[in-house]
PDB file of C-alpha atoms in Angstrom:
ATOM      1  CA  UNK A   1     122.280 123.566 122.131  1.00  0.00           C
ATOM      2  CA  UNK A   2     119.419 121.213 120.466  1.00  0.00           C
ATOM      3  CA  UNK A   3     115.700 122.014 121.595  1.00  0.00           C
ATOM      4  CA  UNK A   4     114.212 119.009 123.469  1.00  0.00           C
ATOM      5  CA  UNK A   5     110.932 117.834 121.381  1.00  0.00           C
ATOM      6  CA  UNK A   6     108.076 116.632 123.457  1.00  0.00           C
ATOM      7  CA  UNK A   7     108.022 113.018 123.292  1.00  0.00           C
ATOM      8  CA  UNK A   8     104.650 111.561 122.124  1.00  0.00           C
ATOM      9  CA  UNK A   9     105.789 107.987 122.191  1.00  0.00           C
ATOM     10  CA  UNK A  10     106.660 106.309 125.414  1.00  0.00           C
ATOM     11  CA  UNK A  11     109.915 104.685 124.993  1.00  0.00           C
ATOM     12  CA  UNK A  12     109.776 100.731 125.133  1.00  0.00           C
ATOM     13  CA  UNK A  13     106.226 100.878 125.086  1.00  0.00           C
ATOM     14  CA  UNK A  14     104.305  98.604 122.353  1.00  0.00           C
ATOM     15  CA  UNK A  15     103.843 101.717 120.063  1.00  0.00           C
ATOM     16  CA  UNK A  16     107.466 102.548 120.357  1.00  0.00           C
ATOM     17  CA  UNK A  17     108.284  99.031 119.350  1.00  0.00           C
ATOM     18  CA  UNK A  18     105.863  99.097 116.506  1.00  0.00           C
ATOM     19  CA  UNK A  19     107.226 102.590 115.432  1.00  0.00           C
ATOM     20  CA  UNK A  20     110.883 100.861 115.445  1.00  0.00           C
ATOM     21  CA  UNK A  21     109.525  98.322 113.184  1.00  0.00           C
ATOM     22  CA  UNK A  22     107.874 100.633 110.758  1.00  0.00           C
ATOM     23  CA  UNK A  23     111.044 102.683 110.774  1.00  0.00           C
ATOM     24  CA  UNK A  24     112.676  99.616 109.555  1.00  0.00           C
ATOM     25  CA  UNK A  25     110.206  98.870 106.863  1.00  0.00           C
ATOM     26  CA  UNK A  26     110.924 102.559 105.475  1.00  0.00           C
ATOM     27  CA  UNK A  27     114.928 102.029 105.895  1.00  0.00           C
ATOM     28  CA  UNK A  28     115.218  98.661 104.378  1.00  0.00           C
ATOM     29  CA  UNK A  29     112.560  98.160 101.466  1.00  0.00           C
ATOM     30  CA  UNK A  30     113.046 101.360  99.334  1.00  0.00           C
ATOM     31  CA  UNK A  31     117.067 101.151  99.857  1.00  0.00           C
ATOM     32  CA  UNK A  32     117.395  97.398  99.036  1.00  0.00           C
ATOM     33  CA  UNK A  33     115.237  98.153  96.114  1.00  0.00           C
ATOM     34  CA  UNK A  34     117.130 101.076  94.974  1.00  0.00           C
ATOM     35  CA  UNK A  35     120.287  99.023  94.607  1.00  0.00           C
ATOM     36  CA  UNK A  36     118.695  96.134  92.738  1.00  0.00           C
ATOM     37  CA  UNK A  37     120.768  96.865  89.594  1.00  0.00           C
ATOM     38  CA  UNK A  38     123.876  96.285  91.816  1.00  0.00           C
ATOM     39  CA  UNK A  39     122.447  93.142  93.202  1.00  0.00           C
ATOM     40  CA  UNK A  40     121.429  91.761  89.979  1.00  0.00           C
ATOM     41  CA  UNK A  41     125.031  91.955  88.735  1.00  0.00           C
ATOM     42  CA  UNK A  42     126.459  90.783  91.737  1.00  0.00           C
ATOM     43  CA  UNK A  43     124.105  87.603  91.837  1.00  0.00           C
ATOM     44  CA  UNK A  44     124.932  86.793  88.404  1.00  0.00           C
ATOM     45  CA  UNK A  45     128.757  87.132  88.722  1.00  0.00           C
ATOM     46  CA  UNK A  46     128.490  85.205  92.125  1.00  0.00           C
ATOM     47  CA  UNK A  47     126.908  82.030  90.313  1.00  0.00           C
ATOM     48  CA  UNK A  48     129.005  82.676  87.003  1.00  0.00           C
ATOM     49  CA  UNK A  49     131.897  84.856  87.275  1.00  0.00           C
ATOM     50  CA  UNK A  50     132.693  84.632  83.698  1.00  0.00           C
ATOM     51  CA  UNK A  51     129.160  86.187  82.544  1.00  0.00           C
ATOM     52  CA  UNK A  52     130.396  89.660  82.414  1.00  0.00           C
ATOM     53  CA  UNK A  53     133.809  91.171  82.248  1.00  0.00           C
ATOM     54  CA  UNK A  54     132.820  94.317  84.580  1.00  0.00           C
ATOM     55  CA  UNK A  55     129.690  95.677  86.121  1.00  0.00           C
ATOM     56  CA  UNK A  56     129.423  98.782  83.721  1.00  0.00           C
ATOM     57  CA  UNK A  57     129.548  96.065  80.760  1.00  0.00           C
ATOM     58  CA  UNK A  58     127.015  94.089  82.443  1.00  0.00           C
ATOM     59  CA  UNK A  59     124.548  96.975  83.007  1.00  0.00           C
ATOM     60  CA  UNK A  60     125.158  97.945  79.243  1.00  0.00           C
ATOM     61  CA  UNK A  61     124.635  94.565  78.077  1.00  0.00           C
ATOM     62  CA  UNK A  62     121.304  94.228  80.162  1.00  0.00           C
ATOM     63  CA  UNK A  63     119.789  97.573  79.300  1.00  0.00           C
ATOM     64  CA  UNK A  64     120.625  96.844  75.481  1.00  0.00           C
ATOM     65  CA  UNK A  65     118.690  93.912  75.832  1.00  0.00           C
ATOM     66  CA  UNK A  66     115.684  94.489  78.118  1.00  0.00           C
ATOM     67  CA  UNK A  67     115.705  98.228  79.127  1.00  0.00           C
ATOM     68  CA  UNK A  68     115.292  99.770  82.538  1.00  0.00           C
ATOM     69  CA  UNK A  69     113.126  96.719  83.816  1.00  0.00           C
ATOM     70  CA  UNK A  70     115.808  94.536  82.794  1.00  0.00           C
ATOM     71  CA  UNK A  71     118.312  96.549  84.970  1.00  0.00           C
ATOM     72  CA  UNK A  72     115.536  96.274  88.110  1.00  0.00           C
ATOM     73  CA  UNK A  73     114.809  92.925  87.534  1.00  0.00           C
ATOM     74  CA  UNK A  74     113.697  91.141  90.690  1.00  0.00           C
ATOM     75  CA  UNK A  75     112.767  94.524  92.444  1.00  0.00           C
ATOM     76  CA  UNK A  76     109.458  93.232  93.688  1.00  0.00           C
ATOM     77  CA  UNK A  77     110.462  90.487  95.921  1.00  0.00           C
ATOM     78  CA  UNK A  78     113.357  92.682  96.860  1.00  0.00           C
ATOM     79  CA  UNK A  79     111.128  95.292  98.048  1.00  0.00           C
ATOM     80  CA  UNK A  80     108.647  93.133  99.843  1.00  0.00           C
ATOM     81  CA  UNK A  81     110.975  90.807 100.908  1.00  0.00           C
ATOM     82  CA  UNK A  82     113.388  93.373 102.737  1.00  0.00           C
ATOM     83  CA  UNK A  83     110.576  95.516 104.003  1.00  0.00           C
ATOM     84  CA  UNK A  84     109.385  92.422 105.956  1.00  0.00           C
ATOM     85  CA  UNK A  85     113.009  91.787 107.068  1.00  0.00           C
ATOM     86  CA  UNK A  86     113.561  95.526 108.161  1.00  0.00           C
ATOM     87  CA  UNK A  87     110.656  95.285 110.398  1.00  0.00           C
ATOM     88  CA  UNK A  88     111.805  92.246 111.888  1.00  0.00           C
ATOM     89  CA  UNK A  89     115.433  93.595 111.901  1.00  0.00           C
ATOM     90  CA  UNK A  90     114.941  96.960 113.510  1.00  0.00           C
ATOM     91  CA  UNK A  91     111.772  96.150 115.510  1.00  0.00           C
ATOM     92  CA  UNK A  92     112.879  93.253 117.313  1.00  0.00           C
ATOM     93  CA  UNK A  93     116.423  94.689 117.866  1.00  0.00           C
ATOM     94  CA  UNK A  94     114.764  97.359 119.900  1.00  0.00           C
ATOM     95  CA  UNK A  95     112.856  94.587 121.663  1.00  0.00           C
ATOM     96  CA  UNK A  96     115.678  92.307 122.601  1.00  0.00           C
ATOM     97  CA  UNK A  97     118.391  94.996 123.269  1.00  0.00           C
ATOM     98  CA  UNK A  98     115.616  96.305 126.042  1.00  0.00           C
ATOM     99  CA  UNK A  99     114.676  92.906 127.109  1.00  0.00           C
ATOM    100  CA  UNK A 100     118.377  92.026 127.430  1.00  0.00           C
ATOM    101  CA  UNK A 101     120.043  94.994 128.374  1.00  0.00           C
ATOM    102  CA  UNK A 102     117.308  96.411 130.744  1.00  0.00           C
ATOM    103  CA  UNK A 103     115.400  93.609 132.008  1.00  0.00           C
ATOM    104  CA  UNK A 104     117.324  90.253 131.910  1.00  0.00           C
ATOM    105  CA  UNK A 105     120.978  91.286 132.184  1.00  0.00           C
ATOM    106  CA  UNK A 106     121.155  95.021 133.343  1.00  0.00           C
ATOM    107  CA  UNK A 107     124.912  94.615 134.287  1.00  0.00           C
ATOM    108  CA  UNK A 108     125.900  92.756 130.714  1.00  0.00           C
ATOM    109  CA  UNK A 109     128.477  94.214 128.867  1.00  0.00           C
ATOM    110  CA  UNK A 110     126.788  96.747 126.052  1.00  0.00           C
ATOM    111  CA  UNK A 111     128.643  94.968 123.325  1.00  0.00           C
ATOM    112  CA  UNK A 112     127.464  91.630 124.157  1.00  0.00           C
ATOM    113  CA  UNK A 113     123.868  92.829 124.513  1.00  0.00           C
ATOM    114  CA  UNK A 114     123.947  94.372 121.023  1.00  0.00           C
ATOM    115  CA  UNK A 115     125.317  91.069 119.553  1.00  0.00           C
ATOM    116  CA  UNK A 116     122.766  89.169 121.326  1.00  0.00           C
ATOM    117  CA  UNK A 117     119.715  91.400 120.247  1.00  0.00           C
ATOM    118  CA  UNK A 118     120.845  91.479 116.868  1.00  0.00           C
ATOM    119  CA  UNK A 119     121.231  87.885 116.340  1.00  0.00           C
ATOM    120  CA  UNK A 120     117.851  87.224 117.786  1.00  0.00           C
ATOM    121  CA  UNK A 121     116.253  89.661 115.636  1.00  0.00           C
ATOM    122  CA  UNK A 122     117.821  88.539 112.604  1.00  0.00           C
ATOM    123  CA  UNK A 123     117.028  85.042 113.300  1.00  0.00           C
ATOM    124  CA  UNK A 124     113.235  85.845 113.315  1.00  0.00           C
ATOM    125  CA  UNK A 125     113.594  88.563 110.436  1.00  0.00           C
ATOM    126  CA  UNK A 126     114.969  85.999 107.848  1.00  0.00           C
ATOM    127  CA  UNK A 127     112.091  83.641 108.356  1.00  0.00           C
ATOM    128  CA  UNK A 128     109.806  86.379 106.657  1.00  0.00           C
ATOM    129  CA  UNK A 129     112.747  87.221 104.177  1.00  0.00           C
ATOM    130  CA  UNK A 130     113.841  83.775 102.873  1.00  0.00           C
ATOM    131  CA  UNK A 131     110.749  82.894 100.574  1.00  0.00           C
ATOM    132  CA  UNK A 132     111.075  86.348  98.946  1.00  0.00           C
ATOM    133  CA  UNK A 133     114.937  86.016  98.699  1.00  0.00           C
ATOM    134  CA  UNK A 134     114.787  82.447  97.083  1.00  0.00           C
ATOM    135  CA  UNK A 135     112.250  83.853  94.422  1.00  0.00           C
ATOM    136  CA  UNK A 136     114.530  86.892  93.884  1.00  0.00           C
ATOM    137  CA  UNK A 137     117.794  84.899  93.572  1.00  0.00           C
ATOM    138  CA  UNK A 138     116.228  82.405  91.076  1.00  0.00           C
ATOM    139  CA  UNK A 139     114.651  85.262  89.010  1.00  0.00           C
ATOM    140  CA  UNK A 140     118.050  87.114  88.857  1.00  0.00           C
ATOM    141  CA  UNK A 141     120.462  84.172  88.682  1.00  0.00           C
ATOM    142  CA  UNK A 142     118.678  82.203  85.695  1.00  0.00           C
ATOM    143  CA  UNK A 143     119.095  83.160  81.846  1.00  0.00           C
ATOM    144  CA  UNK A 144     116.404  82.900  80.414  1.00  0.00           C
ATOM    145  CA  UNK A 145     114.724  83.933  83.662  1.00  0.00           C
ATOM    146  CA  UNK A 146     113.067  81.078  85.960  1.00  0.00           C
ATOM    147  CA  UNK A 147     110.131  83.307  86.301  1.00  0.00           C
ATOM    148  CA  UNK A 148     109.407  86.684  84.779  1.00  0.00           C
ATOM    149  CA  UNK A 149     107.344  87.900  87.813  1.00  0.00           C
ATOM    150  CA  UNK A 150     107.214  87.490  91.583  1.00  0.00           C
ATOM    151  CA  UNK A 151     104.005  85.716  91.547  1.00  0.00           C
ATOM    152  CA  UNK A 152     105.037  83.225  88.731  1.00  0.00           C
ATOM    153  CA  UNK A 153     108.015  82.599  90.611  1.00  0.00           C
ATOM    154  CA  UNK A 154     106.130  81.532  93.755  1.00  0.00           C
ATOM    155  CA  UNK A 155     103.855  79.425  91.717  1.00  0.00           C
ATOM    156  CA  UNK A 156     106.905  77.704  89.902  1.00  0.00           C
ATOM    157  CA  UNK A 157     108.628  76.840  93.215  1.00  0.00           C
ATOM    158  CA  UNK A 158     105.657  75.641  95.220  1.00  0.00           C
ATOM    159  CA  UNK A 159     104.350  73.649  92.447  1.00  0.00           C
ATOM    160  CA  UNK A 160     107.430  71.730  91.839  1.00  0.00           C
ATOM    161  CA  UNK A 161     109.042  71.499  95.553  1.00  0.00           C
ATOM    162  CA  UNK A 162     105.976  72.711  97.763  1.00  0.00           C
ATOM    163  CA  UNK A 163     106.414  75.469 100.460  1.00  0.00           C
ATOM    164  CA  UNK A 164     109.771  73.668 101.676  1.00  0.00           C
ATOM    165  CA  UNK A 165     111.261  74.944  98.105  1.00  0.00           C
ATOM    166  CA  UNK A 166     110.877  78.609  99.616  1.00  0.00           C
ATOM    167  CA  UNK A 167     113.008  77.645 102.583  1.00  0.00           C
ATOM    168  CA  UNK A 168     115.703  75.633 101.380  1.00  0.00           C
ATOM    169  CA  UNK A 169     118.027  78.493 101.725  1.00  0.00           C
ATOM    170  CA  UNK A 170     117.373  79.282 105.012  1.00  0.00           C
ATOM    171  CA  UNK A 171     120.283  77.791 106.910  1.00  0.00           C
ATOM    172  CA  UNK A 172     122.774  79.796 104.763  1.00  0.00           C
ATOM    173  CA  UNK A 173     120.781  82.765 104.826  1.00  0.00           C
ATOM    174  CA  UNK A 174     120.848  82.516 108.609  1.00  0.00           C
ATOM    175  CA  UNK A 175     124.779  81.949 107.980  1.00  0.00           C
ATOM    176  CA  UNK A 176     124.756  85.233 106.055  1.00  0.00           C
ATOM    177  CA  UNK A 177     122.686  87.476 107.644  1.00  0.00           C
ATOM    178  CA  UNK A 178     123.242  86.820 111.645  1.00  0.00           C
ATOM    179  CA  UNK A 179     126.692  87.726 111.507  1.00  0.00           C
ATOM    180  CA  UNK A 180     126.163  90.413 108.971  1.00  0.00           C
ATOM    181  CA  UNK A 181     123.502  92.044 111.323  1.00  0.00           C
ATOM    182  CA  UNK A 182     125.408  91.272 114.362  1.00  0.00           C
ATOM    183  CA  UNK A 183     128.494  93.185 113.031  1.00  0.00           C
ATOM    184  CA  UNK A 184     126.025  95.907 111.660  1.00  0.00           C
ATOM    185  CA  UNK A 185     124.595  96.776 114.938  1.00  0.00           C
ATOM    186  CA  UNK A 186     127.256  96.347 117.468  1.00  0.00           C
ATOM    187  CA  UNK A 187     129.825  98.048 115.097  1.00  0.00           C
ATOM    188  CA  UNK A 188     127.425 100.880 114.733  1.00  0.00           C
ATOM    189  CA  UNK A 189     126.457 101.164 118.211  1.00  0.00           C
ATOM    190  CA  UNK A 190     130.141 101.117 119.186  1.00  0.00           C
ATOM    191  CA  UNK A 191     131.467 103.490 116.189  1.00  0.00           C
ATOM    192  CA  UNK A 192     128.529 106.222 117.308  1.00  0.00           C
ATOM    193  CA  UNK A 193     129.479 106.232 120.808  1.00  0.00           C
ATOM    194  CA  UNK A 194     133.176 106.697 119.612  1.00  0.00           C
ATOM    195  CA  UNK A 195     132.152 109.563 117.456  1.00  0.00           C
ATOM    196  CA  UNK A 196     130.316 111.267 120.261  1.00  0.00           C
ATOM    197  CA  UNK A 197     133.199 110.803 122.815  1.00  0.00           C
ATOM    198  CA  UNK A 198     135.618 112.185 120.013  1.00  0.00           C
ATOM    199  CA  UNK A 199     133.345 115.170 119.373  1.00  0.00           C
ATOM    200  CA  UNK A 200     133.747 116.052 123.036  1.00  0.00           C
ATOM    201  CA  UNK A 201     130.083 116.825 123.950  1.00  0.00           C
ATOM    202  CA  UNK A 202     127.147 114.972 124.941  1.00  0.00           C
ATOM    203  CA  UNK A 203     124.810 113.510 122.237  1.00  0.00           C
ATOM    204  CA  UNK A 204     121.808 115.584 123.345  1.00  0.00           C
ATOM    205  CA  UNK A 205     123.533 118.687 122.895  1.00  0.00           C
ATOM    206  CA  UNK A 206     123.472 118.238 119.105  1.00  0.00           C
ATOM    207  CA  UNK A 207     120.758 119.090 116.692  1.00  0.00           C
ATOM    208  CA  UNK A 208     118.671 116.266 114.992  1.00  0.00           C
ATOM    209  CA  UNK A 209     120.330 116.920 111.725  1.00  0.00           C
ATOM    210  CA  UNK A 210     123.890 116.602 113.481  1.00  0.00           C
ATOM    211  CA  UNK A 211     122.972 113.309 114.821  1.00  0.00           C
ATOM    212  CA  UNK A 212     121.539 112.044 111.686  1.00  0.00           C
ATOM    213  CA  UNK A 213     124.982 112.739 110.220  1.00  0.00           C
ATOM    214  CA  UNK A 214     126.769 110.985 112.976  1.00  0.00           C
ATOM    215  CA  UNK A 215     124.093 108.070 112.101  1.00  0.00           C
ATOM    216  CA  UNK A 216     125.271 107.899 108.513  1.00  0.00           C
ATOM    217  CA  UNK A 217     128.886 107.869 109.071  1.00  0.00           C
ATOM    218  CA  UNK A 218     128.724 105.093 111.693  1.00  0.00           C
ATOM    219  CA  UNK A 219     126.358 103.125 109.125  1.00  0.00           C
ATOM    220  CA  UNK A 220     128.930 103.407 106.446  1.00  0.00           C
ATOM    221  CA  UNK A 221     131.796 102.135 108.713  1.00  0.00           C
ATOM    222  CA  UNK A 222     129.611  99.332 109.860  1.00  0.00           C
ATOM    223  CA  UNK A 223     128.332  98.362 106.231  1.00  0.00           C
ATOM    224  CA  UNK A 224     132.037  97.952 105.119  1.00  0.00           C
ATOM    225  CA  UNK A 225     132.343  95.357 108.005  1.00  0.00           C
ATOM    226  CA  UNK A 226     129.238  93.522 107.808  1.00  0.00           C
ATOM    227  CA  UNK A 227     129.508  93.257 103.922  1.00  0.00           C
ATOM    228  CA  UNK A 228     132.836  91.480 104.386  1.00  0.00           C
ATOM    229  CA  UNK A 229     132.223  89.158 107.143  1.00  0.00           C
ATOM    230  CA  UNK A 230     128.987  87.861 105.495  1.00  0.00           C
ATOM    231  CA  UNK A 231     130.236  87.579 101.777  1.00  0.00           C
ATOM    232  CA  UNK A 232     131.115  84.123 101.803  1.00  0.00           C
ATOM    233  CA  UNK A 233     127.759  82.842 103.034  1.00  0.00           C
ATOM    234  CA  UNK A 234     126.020  85.411 100.549  1.00  0.00           C
ATOM    235  CA  UNK A 235     127.839  83.849  97.494  1.00  0.00           C
ATOM    236  CA  UNK A 236     126.672  80.315  98.711  1.00  0.00           C
ATOM    237  CA  UNK A 237     123.144  81.585  99.023  1.00  0.00           C
ATOM    238  CA  UNK A 238     123.087  82.472  95.590  1.00  0.00           C
ATOM    239  CA  UNK A 239     124.614  79.256  94.653  1.00  0.00           C
ATOM    240  CA  UNK A 240     122.162  77.264  96.427  1.00  0.00           C
ATOM    241  CA  UNK A 241     119.273  78.802  95.034  1.00  0.00           C
ATOM    242  CA  UNK A 242     120.505  78.412  91.699  1.00  0.00           C
ATOM    243  CA  UNK A 243     121.963  75.030  91.594  1.00  0.00           C
ATOM    244  CA  UNK A 244     120.885  72.945  94.535  1.00  0.00           C
ATOM    245  CA  UNK A 245     119.477  69.616  93.350  1.00  0.00           C
ATOM    246  CA  UNK A 246     116.159  68.318  94.186  1.00  0.00           C
ATOM    247  CA  UNK A 247     116.349  66.141  97.084  1.00  0.00           C
ATOM    248  CA  UNK A 248     119.814  67.340  98.031  1.00  0.00           C
ATOM    249  CA  UNK A 249     120.694  68.212 101.637  1.00  0.00           C
ATOM    250  CA  UNK A 250     121.913  71.680 102.300  1.00  0.00           C
ATOM    251  CA  UNK A 251     125.105  70.413 103.670  1.00  0.00           C
ATOM    252  CA  UNK A 252     125.614  67.910 100.537  1.00  0.00           C
ATOM    253  CA  UNK A 253     124.840  70.761  98.311  1.00  0.00           C
ATOM    254  CA  UNK A 254     127.166  73.136  99.815  1.00  0.00           C
ATOM    255  CA  UNK A 255     129.887  70.640  99.719  1.00  0.00           C
ATOM    256  CA  UNK A 256     129.647  69.994  96.052  1.00  0.00           C
ATOM    257  CA  UNK A 257     129.453  73.614  95.306  1.00  0.00           C
ATOM    258  CA  UNK A 258     132.455  74.387  97.441  1.00  0.00           C
ATOM    259  CA  UNK A 259     134.335  71.646  95.619  1.00  0.00           C
ATOM    260  CA  UNK A 260     133.507  73.452  92.467  1.00  0.00           C
ATOM    261  CA  UNK A 261     134.305  77.087  93.262  1.00  0.00           C
ATOM    262  CA  UNK A 262     136.764  76.672  96.042  1.00  0.00           C
ATOM    263  CA  UNK A 263     137.847  79.280  98.797  1.00  0.00           C
ATOM    264  CA  UNK A 264     138.508  82.063  96.391  1.00  0.00           C
ATOM    265  CA  UNK A 265     135.228  81.586  94.610  1.00  0.00           C
ATOM    266  CA  UNK A 266     133.530  82.619  97.858  1.00  0.00           C
ATOM    267  CA  UNK A 267     134.797  85.916  97.369  1.00  0.00           C
ATOM    268  CA  UNK A 268     133.307  86.509  93.891  1.00  0.00           C
ATOM    269  CA  UNK A 269     131.920  90.118  93.863  1.00  0.00           C
ATOM    270  CA  UNK A 270     133.035  91.279  96.943  1.00  0.00           C
ATOM    271  CA  UNK A 271     134.030  94.873  95.769  1.00  0.00           C
ATOM    272  CA  UNK A 272     130.654  95.143  94.672  1.00  0.00           C
ATOM    273  CA  UNK A 273     129.020  94.026  97.692  1.00  0.00           C
ATOM    274  CA  UNK A 274     131.155  96.196  99.706  1.00  0.00           C
ATOM    275  CA  UNK A 275     130.074  99.599  97.780  1.00  0.00           C
ATOM    276  CA  UNK A 276     126.563  98.319  97.838  1.00  0.00           C
ATOM    277  CA  UNK A 277     126.315  97.428 101.417  1.00  0.00           C
ATOM    278  CA  UNK A 278     128.365 100.210 102.731  1.00  0.00           C
ATOM    279  CA  UNK A 279     126.104 102.673 100.953  1.00  0.00           C
ATOM    280  CA  UNK A 280     122.995 100.748 101.574  1.00  0.00           C
ATOM    281  CA  UNK A 281     123.586 100.473 105.388  1.00  0.00           C
ATOM    282  CA  UNK A 282     124.545 104.143 105.728  1.00  0.00           C
ATOM    283  CA  UNK A 283     121.318 105.245 104.074  1.00  0.00           C
ATOM    284  CA  UNK A 284     119.333 102.546 106.269  1.00  0.00           C
ATOM    285  CA  UNK A 285     120.767 104.062 109.450  1.00  0.00           C
ATOM    286  CA  UNK A 286     120.022 107.774 108.122  1.00  0.00           C
ATOM    287  CA  UNK A 287     116.600 107.136 107.298  1.00  0.00           C
ATOM    288  CA  UNK A 288     115.766 104.828 110.415  1.00  0.00           C
ATOM    289  CA  UNK A 289     117.079 107.775 112.586  1.00  0.00           C
ATOM    290  CA  UNK A 290     115.765 110.481 110.723  1.00  0.00           C
ATOM    291  CA  UNK A 291     112.264 108.607 111.229  1.00  0.00           C
ATOM    292  CA  UNK A 292     112.863 108.282 115.042  1.00  0.00           C
ATOM    293  CA  UNK A 293     113.813 112.031 115.152  1.00  0.00           C
ATOM    294  CA  UNK A 294     110.723 112.893 113.144  1.00  0.00           C
ATOM    295  CA  UNK A 295     108.454 111.110 115.784  1.00  0.00           C
ATOM    296  CA  UNK A 296     110.386 112.901 118.620  1.00  0.00           C
ATOM    297  CA  UNK A 297     112.412 109.835 119.503  1.00  0.00           C
ATOM    298  CA  UNK A 298     116.190 109.850 120.273  1.00  0.00           C
ATOM    299  CA  UNK A 299     118.555 108.450 117.454  1.00  0.00           C
ATOM    300  CA  UNK A 300     120.225 105.067 117.944  1.00  0.00           C
ATOM    301  CA  UNK A 301     123.455 104.747 120.083  1.00  0.00           C
ATOM    302  CA  UNK A 302     125.588 107.017 121.616  1.00  0.00           C
ATOM    303  CA  UNK A 303     123.637 107.248 124.928  1.00  0.00           C
TER     304      UNK A 303
END
């Protein structure tokens, strides 16, 4: 039986929610940055399916021309953007899960609480992510690059389009990320609960290492689902940031882009994204829950 750690942080206190937000930064910023090579090729193939014959040939081509820096091109807006997003995603999820599930609707179905809390958290998190995602996508999908550094990218966008140019992808970003996060959190919570039921012992009887192993498995399963459901919107975000014309409304731009690529075009790069997001989500939950265990807090789900 696992030994019970002394809790130094009161659950559902401001310190607790702050710790969860910090855990989200640690879980999301480094992991998204680590898969920048996959994200770079995915974004370019979404915008131009014929640019590379395969992912391997893409990395070889980029490395031959630009070295390691080219393979990790766009890492800085990725790291900062997804660190901000991670803080909002995980921190606000814990806030809204407590608010909805414990305070406002204590008798509500748990899955509905997970869905509502994750949707609310992602809505806010994406407001912080959007400007950096806009710069990242433009840097990665234009050859030669729209900008060589994050600072140059911000300067170019704001000089030409103002601050509004950094948010022109907010609607499709919400369309991509909110369903993604709803599936990510609800599937994770449900999967973890099912795993513990299948194992046959209460969660608290397992060690912290065993609990984080469950988190990793639950995270990978959740990652496959959320990668698939959010992929068409992911393609549209890449297309909009690379190809939206000045003064063109989001609706008109999406209609024009869809007319060019069709339904099948919305699924360009899906296998790469499943590999990327499945692995990413698994490690994010592993890191996040390991951080909570380190602080003496329970892992997520399975209560």
